[in-house]
């Protein structure tokens, strides 16, 4: 009897390999890697720090990326901290209230923090506590000075963590007047370090007047040292001093000029105010500056407490002339009266009645 020949398994595999076309595309290949640079740009688009924490918990590589100093610095520049409230000179914390989205966090901070700064009394140098006055508040830190201001003693406090740093004495810089002679014309403010590597980094800037001369000294928490600016002659002293993007802005006594201190260069400059912001002894104009995002500096102008509107102007870089300021909008106010209380970051504090 005849019969069909049976192919061996090896022969069948060889025949199938010849008959089937080769596979193409992504089949059989490893998944394409996602570069850290792309992940970093995606994480920078996350709207809140809470979202960033959730995303970084997905894997170890994500956590390592967001934990780097360079990433944290970039994220802080793009995402301003929320407004929780403000601290008055009597050391009373006024938290944000509903419907503000920060109200729950503000209540938690109000319970956890020591805004009376009673923790300072553990150090005999800070006793009694009423010898210390609040000079400025920024990003959860409080700048205090010893009263009377005879020795220019300064300290920066963290009420939430109950910590403080007593700043080193301001040294006698060559070419500067005696600090004793400067004590009557002295303004001190908190600032941010533009290239800070840690969230705890800060600066303290003291602006001083000596006769017809103006100068500034800046302390950096990163270096632990004071750095002076050159003295300049012929500038009036700061009025209505405000801070935005590493610069301190003030209006001169004639209310026609804008005086700017760039803390990166430690240099003063003078520019014309835009027409909307110019005042006179008979016309009191209030001005505040905010960080509007993407390097845009915003200027709010209040022509007087009885006016029912304020103007908002923007400028896309620091310094320069009045031609760079652009009127963005006029904001109506439905109040009997109002005045500026201050500004911080992108927020303007307005008192209304």
CSV table of C-alpha atoms in Angstrom, one decimal:
chain,number,residue,atom,x,y,z
A,1,UNK,CA,0.0,0.0,0.0
A,2,UNK,CA,1.2,3.5,-0.8
A,3,UNK,CA,0.9,6.5,1.6
A,4,UNK,CA,1.7,10.2,2.0
A,5,UNK,CA,5.1,11.1,3.4
A,6,UNK,CA,5.0,12.8,6.8
A,7,UNK,CA,7.3,15.9,7.2
A,8,UNK,CA,9.4,16.1,10.3
A,9,UNK,CA,8.9,18.9,12.8
A,10,UNK,CA,12.1,20.5,11.8
A,11,UNK,CA,11.1,20.5,8.1
A,12,UNK,CA,7.7,22.1,9.0
A,13,UNK,CA,9.3,24.9,10.8
A,14,UNK,CA,11.7,25.6,8.0
A,15,UNK,CA,8.9,25.6,5.5
A,16,UNK,CA,6.8,28.0,7.6
A,17,UNK,CA,9.7,30.4,7.9
A,18,UNK,CA,10.0,30.5,4.1
A,19,UNK,CA,6.3,31.0,3.5
A,20,UNK,CA,5.5,33.7,6.1
A,21,UNK,CA,6.5,37.3,5.3
A,22,UNK,CA,8.9,39.0,7.7
A,23,UNK,CA,7.3,41.0,10.5
A,24,UNK,CA,7.6,44.8,10.4
A,25,UNK,CA,6.6,47.7,12.7
A,26,UNK,CA,6.9,47.8,16.5
A,27,UNK,CA,6.2,44.1,17.0
A,28,UNK,CA,9.1,42.5,18.8
A,29,UNK,CA,10.8,45.7,19.7
A,30,UNK,CA,11.4,47.4,23.1
A,31,UNK,CA,9.2,50.3,24.0
A,32,UNK,CA,10.6,53.7,23.2
A,33,UNK,CA,12.2,55.4,26.3
A,34,UNK,CA,10.8,58.6,27.6
A,35,UNK,CA,13.6,61.0,28.3
A,36,UNK,CA,13.9,62.9,31.6
A,37,UNK,CA,13.8,66.2,29.7
A,38,UNK,CA,10.3,65.4,28.4
A,39,UNK,CA,9.0,64.2,31.7
A,40,UNK,CA,10.3,67.3,33.4
A,41,UNK,CA,8.5,69.6,30.9
A,42,UNK,CA,5.3,67.6,31.5
A,43,UNK,CA,5.6,67.8,35.3
A,44,UNK,CA,6.1,71.6,35.1
A,45,UNK,CA,2.7,71.8,33.5
A,46,UNK,CA,1.0,70.3,36.5
A,47,UNK,CA,-1.2,72.9,38.2
A,48,UNK,CA,-0.5,72.4,41.9
A,49,UNK,CA,2.2,71.0,44.1
A,50,UNK,CA,-0.3,68.3,45.3
A,51,UNK,CA,-0.6,67.1,41.7
A,52,UNK,CA,3.2,67.0,41.4
A,53,UNK,CA,3.5,64.9,44.6
A,54,UNK,CA,0.9,62.4,43.3
A,55,UNK,CA,2.7,62.1,39.9
A,56,UNK,CA,6.2,61.7,41.5
A,57,UNK,CA,4.9,58.7,43.6
A,58,UNK,CA,4.3,56.7,40.4
A,59,UNK,CA,7.9,55.4,40.2
A,60,UNK,CA,11.3,55.9,41.6
A,61,UNK,CA,12.7,57.7,38.5
A,62,UNK,CA,9.9,60.3,38.7
A,63,UNK,CA,10.6,61.0,42.4
A,64,UNK,CA,14.3,61.4,41.7
A,65,UNK,CA,13.6,63.9,38.9
A,66,UNK,CA,11.3,66.1,41.0
A,67,UNK,CA,13.7,66.0,44.0
A,68,UNK,CA,16.5,67.7,42.1
A,69,UNK,CA,17.3,71.3,43.0
A,70,UNK,CA,17.1,72.5,39.4
A,71,UNK,CA,13.6,71.1,39.0
A,72,UNK,CA,12.3,72.5,42.3
A,73,UNK,CA,13.7,75.9,41.4
A,74,UNK,CA,11.9,75.9,38.0
A,75,UNK,CA,8.6,74.7,39.5
A,76,UNK,CA,8.6,77.4,42.2
A,77,UNK,CA,9.2,80.1,39.5
A,78,UNK,CA,6.1,78.9,37.5
A,79,UNK,CA,3.8,78.1,40.5
A,80,UNK,CA,3.5,80.8,43.1
A,81,UNK,CA,2.6,79.7,46.6
A,82,UNK,CA,-1.1,80.1,47.6
A,83,UNK,CA,-2.2,83.1,49.6
A,84,UNK,CA,-3.0,81.9,53.1
A,85,UNK,CA,-3.5,85.3,54.8
A,86,UNK,CA,-1.4,88.1,56.2
A,87,UNK,CA,0.2,89.1,59.5
A,88,UNK,CA,-0.3,92.6,60.9
A,89,UNK,CA,2.1,94.5,63.1
A,90,UNK,CA,0.3,93.4,66.2
A,91,UNK,CA,1.3,89.8,65.3
A,92,UNK,CA,-2.3,88.8,64.5
A,93,UNK,CA,-2.7,86.4,61.6
A,94,UNK,CA,-5.7,87.1,59.4
A,95,UNK,CA,-6.4,83.9,57.4
A,96,UNK,CA,-8.1,83.6,54.0
A,97,UNK,CA,-11.8,82.8,54.4
A,98,UNK,CA,-14.3,80.9,52.2
A,99,UNK,CA,-14.9,81.0,49.3
A,100,UNK,CA,-11.2,81.5,48.8
A,101,UNK,CA,-9.7,78.1,47.8
A,102,UNK,CA,-6.9,78.5,50.3
A,103,UNK,CA,-9.2,78.8,53.3
A,104,UNK,CA,-8.8,75.2,54.6
A,105,UNK,CA,-5.0,75.4,54.4
A,106,UNK,CA,-5.1,78.8,56.0
A,107,UNK,CA,-7.2,77.5,59.0
A,108,UNK,CA,-4.7,74.7,59.4
A,109,UNK,CA,-1.7,77.1,59.4
A,110,UNK,CA,-3.5,79.4,61.9
A,111,UNK,CA,-3.8,76.5,64.4
A,112,UNK,CA,-0.3,75.1,63.8
A,113,UNK,CA,1.9,78.3,63.7
A,114,UNK,CA,3.0,80.5,66.5
A,115,UNK,CA,2.5,84.0,65.0
A,116,UNK,CA,3.0,85.6,68.4
A,117,UNK,CA,6.7,84.5,68.0
A,118,UNK,CA,6.7,83.4,71.6
A,119,UNK,CA,9.3,80.7,70.7
A,120,UNK,CA,11.9,83.6,70.5
A,121,UNK,CA,11.9,84.0,74.2
A,122,UNK,CA,13.8,80.7,74.6
A,123,UNK,CA,16.8,82.8,73.7
A,124,UNK,CA,17.6,85.5,76.4
A,125,UNK,CA,18.7,87.9,73.6
A,126,UNK,CA,15.1,88.1,72.4
A,127,UNK,CA,13.6,88.9,75.8
A,128,UNK,CA,11.5,90.9,76.3
A,129,UNK,CA,9.6,90.1,73.1
A,130,UNK,CA,8.1,93.6,72.7
A,131,UNK,CA,11.6,95.0,72.0
A,132,UNK,CA,11.3,93.4,68.5
A,133,UNK,CA,9.2,95.0,65.8
A,134,UNK,CA,7.9,93.4,62.6
A,135,UNK,CA,9.5,95.0,59.5
A,136,UNK,CA,8.2,92.8,56.7
A,137,UNK,CA,6.5,89.4,55.9
A,138,UNK,CA,7.0,87.3,52.8
A,139,UNK,CA,6.5,83.6,51.9
A,140,UNK,CA,5.8,82.5,55.4
A,141,UNK,CA,8.8,84.3,56.9
A,142,UNK,CA,8.8,87.3,59.3
A,143,UNK,CA,11.6,89.9,59.4
A,144,UNK,CA,11.9,91.6,62.8
A,145,UNK,CA,14.2,94.3,64.1
A,146,UNK,CA,15.3,95.2,67.6
A,147,UNK,CA,13.6,98.3,69.1
A,148,UNK,CA,15.0,100.8,69.7
A,149,UNK,CA,17.0,100.4,66.5
A,150,UNK,CA,20.3,101.3,68.1
A,151,UNK,CA,22.3,98.3,67.0
A,152,UNK,CA,20.6,97.4,63.7
A,153,UNK,CA,19.8,93.9,65.0
A,154,UNK,CA,17.7,91.8,62.6
A,155,UNK,CA,16.2,88.3,62.7
A,156,UNK,CA,14.1,86.2,60.3
A,157,UNK,CA,11.5,83.9,61.8
A,158,UNK,CA,9.5,81.0,60.6
A,159,UNK,CA,6.3,80.9,62.7
A,160,UNK,CA,5.1,77.6,61.3
A,161,UNK,CA,8.2,75.6,62.2
A,162,UNK,CA,9.1,77.8,65.2
A,163,UNK,CA,12.6,78.6,63.9
A,164,UNK,CA,14.6,81.8,63.5
A,165,UNK,CA,17.9,83.1,62.3
A,166,UNK,CA,19.6,86.0,63.9
A,167,UNK,CA,21.4,87.8,61.1
A,168,UNK,CA,25.1,88.7,61.5
A,169,UNK,CA,25.9,92.3,62.3
A,170,UNK,CA,26.1,94.6,59.2
A,171,UNK,CA,29.8,95.2,58.7
A,172,UNK,CA,31.4,98.6,58.1
A,173,UNK,CA,32.0,98.6,54.3
A,174,UNK,CA,34.7,100.8,52.8
A,175,UNK,CA,33.2,104.0,51.3
A,176,UNK,CA,30.0,103.7,53.5
A,177,UNK,CA,29.0,106.1,56.2
A,178,UNK,CA,29.0,104.9,59.8
A,179,UNK,CA,26.0,102.7,60.5
A,180,UNK,CA,25.3,104.8,63.6
A,181,UNK,CA,24.7,107.8,61.3
A,182,UNK,CA,22.5,105.8,59.0
A,183,UNK,CA,20.0,104.5,61.5
A,184,UNK,CA,17.5,107.3,61.1
A,185,UNK,CA,17.1,106.8,57.3
A,186,UNK,CA,16.8,103.0,57.1
A,187,UNK,CA,14.2,100.8,55.5
A,188,UNK,CA,14.5,97.0,55.7
A,189,UNK,CA,12.6,94.4,53.6
A,190,UNK,CA,12.5,90.7,52.9
A,191,UNK,CA,13.2,89.4,49.4
A,192,UNK,CA,13.7,86.2,47.4
A,193,UNK,CA,16.8,84.8,45.9
A,194,UNK,CA,16.2,84.5,42.2
A,195,UNK,CA,18.6,81.5,41.8
A,196,UNK,CA,17.8,80.0,45.2
A,197,UNK,CA,18.6,76.3,45.5
A,198,UNK,CA,16.5,75.7,48.5
A,199,UNK,CA,13.0,76.8,49.5
A,200,UNK,CA,14.3,78.1,52.7
A,201,UNK,CA,16.6,80.6,50.9
A,202,UNK,CA,15.9,84.3,51.3
A,203,UNK,CA,17.4,87.8,51.2
A,204,UNK,CA,17.1,90.8,53.5
A,205,UNK,CA,17.6,94.2,51.9
A,206,UNK,CA,18.3,97.4,53.8
A,207,UNK,CA,18.0,100.7,52.0
A,208,UNK,CA,19.6,103.7,53.6
A,209,UNK,CA,19.7,107.4,53.1
A,210,UNK,CA,22.6,109.6,54.1
A,211,UNK,CA,21.9,113.2,53.3
A,212,UNK,CA,21.4,113.4,49.5
A,213,UNK,CA,22.9,109.9,49.0
A,214,UNK,CA,21.2,106.5,48.7
A,215,UNK,CA,22.6,103.0,49.2
A,216,UNK,CA,21.5,99.5,49.9
A,217,UNK,CA,23.0,96.4,51.6
A,218,UNK,CA,21.7,92.9,51.0
A,219,UNK,CA,22.0,89.7,53.1
A,220,UNK,CA,21.8,86.3,51.4
A,221,UNK,CA,20.9,83.3,53.5
A,222,UNK,CA,22.8,81.1,51.0
A,223,UNK,CA,26.1,82.8,51.6
A,224,UNK,CA,25.5,84.2,55.1
A,225,UNK,CA,27.1,87.5,54.1
A,226,UNK,CA,26.1,91.1,53.5
A,227,UNK,CA,26.8,92.7,50.1
A,228,UNK,CA,26.7,96.5,49.5
A,229,UNK,CA,25.6,98.6,46.5
A,230,UNK,CA,27.5,101.7,45.4
A,231,UNK,CA,26.2,105.0,46.8
A,232,UNK,CA,24.3,107.1,44.4
A,233,UNK,CA,23.7,110.9,44.8
A,234,UNK,CA,20.7,113.0,44.0
A,235,UNK,CA,17.9,110.4,44.4
A,236,UNK,CA,15.1,111.0,46.9
A,237,UNK,CA,14.3,108.4,49.4
A,238,UNK,CA,11.9,105.5,48.7
A,239,UNK,CA,8.2,106.1,49.2
A,240,UNK,CA,5.6,103.3,48.9
A,241,UNK,CA,8.3,100.7,48.4
A,242,UNK,CA,7.1,97.4,46.8
A,243,UNK,CA,8.8,94.2,45.6
A,244,UNK,CA,8.4,92.1,42.5
A,245,UNK,CA,10.8,89.8,40.6
A,246,UNK,CA,13.9,90.7,42.5
A,247,UNK,CA,13.4,94.4,42.3
A,248,UNK,CA,12.2,97.0,44.8
A,249,UNK,CA,10.1,99.8,43.4
A,250,UNK,CA,9.5,103.1,45.0
A,251,UNK,CA,8.1,106.5,44.1
A,252,UNK,CA,10.3,109.6,44.7
A,253,UNK,CA,9.2,112.4,46.8
A,254,UNK,CA,8.2,114.5,43.8
A,255,UNK,CA,5.9,111.6,42.8
A,256,UNK,CA,7.0,111.9,39.2
A,257,UNK,CA,9.8,109.3,39.1
A,258,UNK,CA,10.0,105.6,39.7
A,259,UNK,CA,13.1,104.5,41.7
A,260,UNK,CA,14.1,100.8,41.2
A,261,UNK,CA,16.7,98.7,43.1
A,262,UNK,CA,17.7,95.6,41.1
A,263,UNK,CA,18.9,93.2,43.8
A,264,UNK,CA,20.7,90.9,41.3
A,265,UNK,CA,23.0,93.8,40.2
A,266,UNK,CA,22.6,95.8,43.4
A,267,UNK,CA,22.1,98.9,41.3
A,268,UNK,CA,19.6,101.7,41.5
A,269,UNK,CA,17.9,103.2,38.4
A,270,UNK,CA,15.5,106.0,37.8
A,271,UNK,CA,12.6,106.2,35.3
A,272,UNK,CA,9.6,108.3,34.5
A,273,UNK,CA,6.3,107.1,35.9
A,274,UNK,CA,3.5,106.4,33.4
A,275,UNK,CA,1.0,109.3,33.3
A,276,UNK,CA,-1.6,107.3,35.2
A,277,UNK,CA,0.7,106.9,38.1
A,278,UNK,CA,2.1,110.4,38.5
A,279,UNK,CA,1.0,112.4,41.6
A,280,UNK,CA,1.7,115.7,43.3
A,281,UNK,CA,1.5,117.2,46.7
A,282,UNK,CA,-2.2,117.9,46.0
A,283,UNK,CA,-2.9,114.5,44.3
A,284,UNK,CA,-2.1,111.4,46.4
A,285,UNK,CA,-1.6,108.4,44.1
A,286,UNK,CA,-1.1,105.0,45.6
A,287,UNK,CA,0.9,102.4,43.6
A,288,UNK,CA,1.5,98.6,44.1
A,289,UNK,CA,3.5,96.1,42.1
A,290,UNK,CA,2.7,92.4,41.6
A,291,UNK,CA,4.3,89.4,39.8
A,292,UNK,CA,1.8,88.7,37.0
A,293,UNK,CA,3.6,85.6,35.7
A,294,UNK,CA,5.9,84.8,32.8
A,295,UNK,CA,8.2,87.7,33.8
A,296,UNK,CA,5.5,90.3,33.5
A,297,UNK,CA,5.5,93.0,36.2
A,298,UNK,CA,2.1,94.5,37.0
A,299,UNK,CA,1.4,97.9,38.4
A,300,UNK,CA,-1.8,98.9,40.2
A,301,UNK,CA,-2.6,102.6,40.4
A,302,UNK,CA,-5.1,104.0,42.9
A,303,UNK,CA,-5.7,107.8,42.3
A,304,UNK,CA,-7.1,108.3,45.8
A,305,UNK,CA,-9.2,106.6,48.5
A,306,UNK,CA,-12.4,108.3,47.2
A,307,UNK,CA,-12.1,107.1,43.6
A,308,UNK,CA,-14.2,104.2,42.5
A,309,UNK,CA,-11.7,102.5,40.1
A,310,UNK,CA,-8.1,101.5,39.9
A,311,UNK,CA,-5.8,101.1,36.8
A,312,UNK,CA,-3.7,98.1,36.0
A,313,UNK,CA,-0.6,98.4,33.8
A,314,UNK,CA,1.9,95.8,32.8
A,315,UNK,CA,5.6,95.7,31.7
A,316,UNK,CA,7.4,92.7,30.3
A,317,UNK,CA,10.8,93.2,31.8
A,318,UNK,CA,12.3,94.9,34.8
A,319,UNK,CA,13.5,98.5,34.6
A,320,UNK,CA,13.1,100.9,31.8
A,321,UNK,CA,11.1,104.0,30.8
A,322,UNK,CA,7.5,104.8,31.1
A,323,UNK,CA,6.9,103.9,27.4
A,324,UNK,CA,7.3,100.2,28.4
A,325,UNK,CA,4.2,100.3,30.7
A,326,UNK,CA,1.0,99.5,29.0
A,327,UNK,CA,-2.5,100.1,30.4
A,328,UNK,CA,-4.1,96.7,30.5
A,329,UNK,CA,-7.5,97.5,32.1
A,330,UNK,CA,-9.4,99.8,34.4
A,331,UNK,CA,-11.1,97.9,37.3
A,332,UNK,CA,-14.3,99.5,38.8
A,333,UNK,CA,-14.7,99.4,42.6
A,334,UNK,CA,-18.2,99.3,44.1
A,335,UNK,CA,-17.1,100.7,47.5
A,336,UNK,CA,-17.4,104.1,49.3
A,337,UNK,CA,-13.6,104.2,49.7
A,338,UNK,CA,-10.6,102.0,49.4
A,339,UNK,CA,-6.8,102.0,49.7
A,340,UNK,CA,-3.9,99.7,49.0
A,341,UNK,CA,-2.6,97.7,52.0
A,342,UNK,CA,0.3,96.0,50.2
A,343,UNK,CA,1.1,93.3,47.7
A,344,UNK,CA,2.8,89.9,47.7
A,345,UNK,CA,3.6,87.8,44.6
A,346,UNK,CA,0.7,88.0,42.3
A,347,UNK,CA,-1.7,89.3,45.0
A,348,UNK,CA,-2.8,92.8,45.8
A,349,UNK,CA,-4.2,93.6,49.2
A,350,UNK,CA,-7.0,96.2,49.0
A,351,UNK,CA,-8.8,97.6,52.0
A,352,UNK,CA,-12.4,98.7,51.2
A,353,UNK,CA,-15.2,100.3,53.2
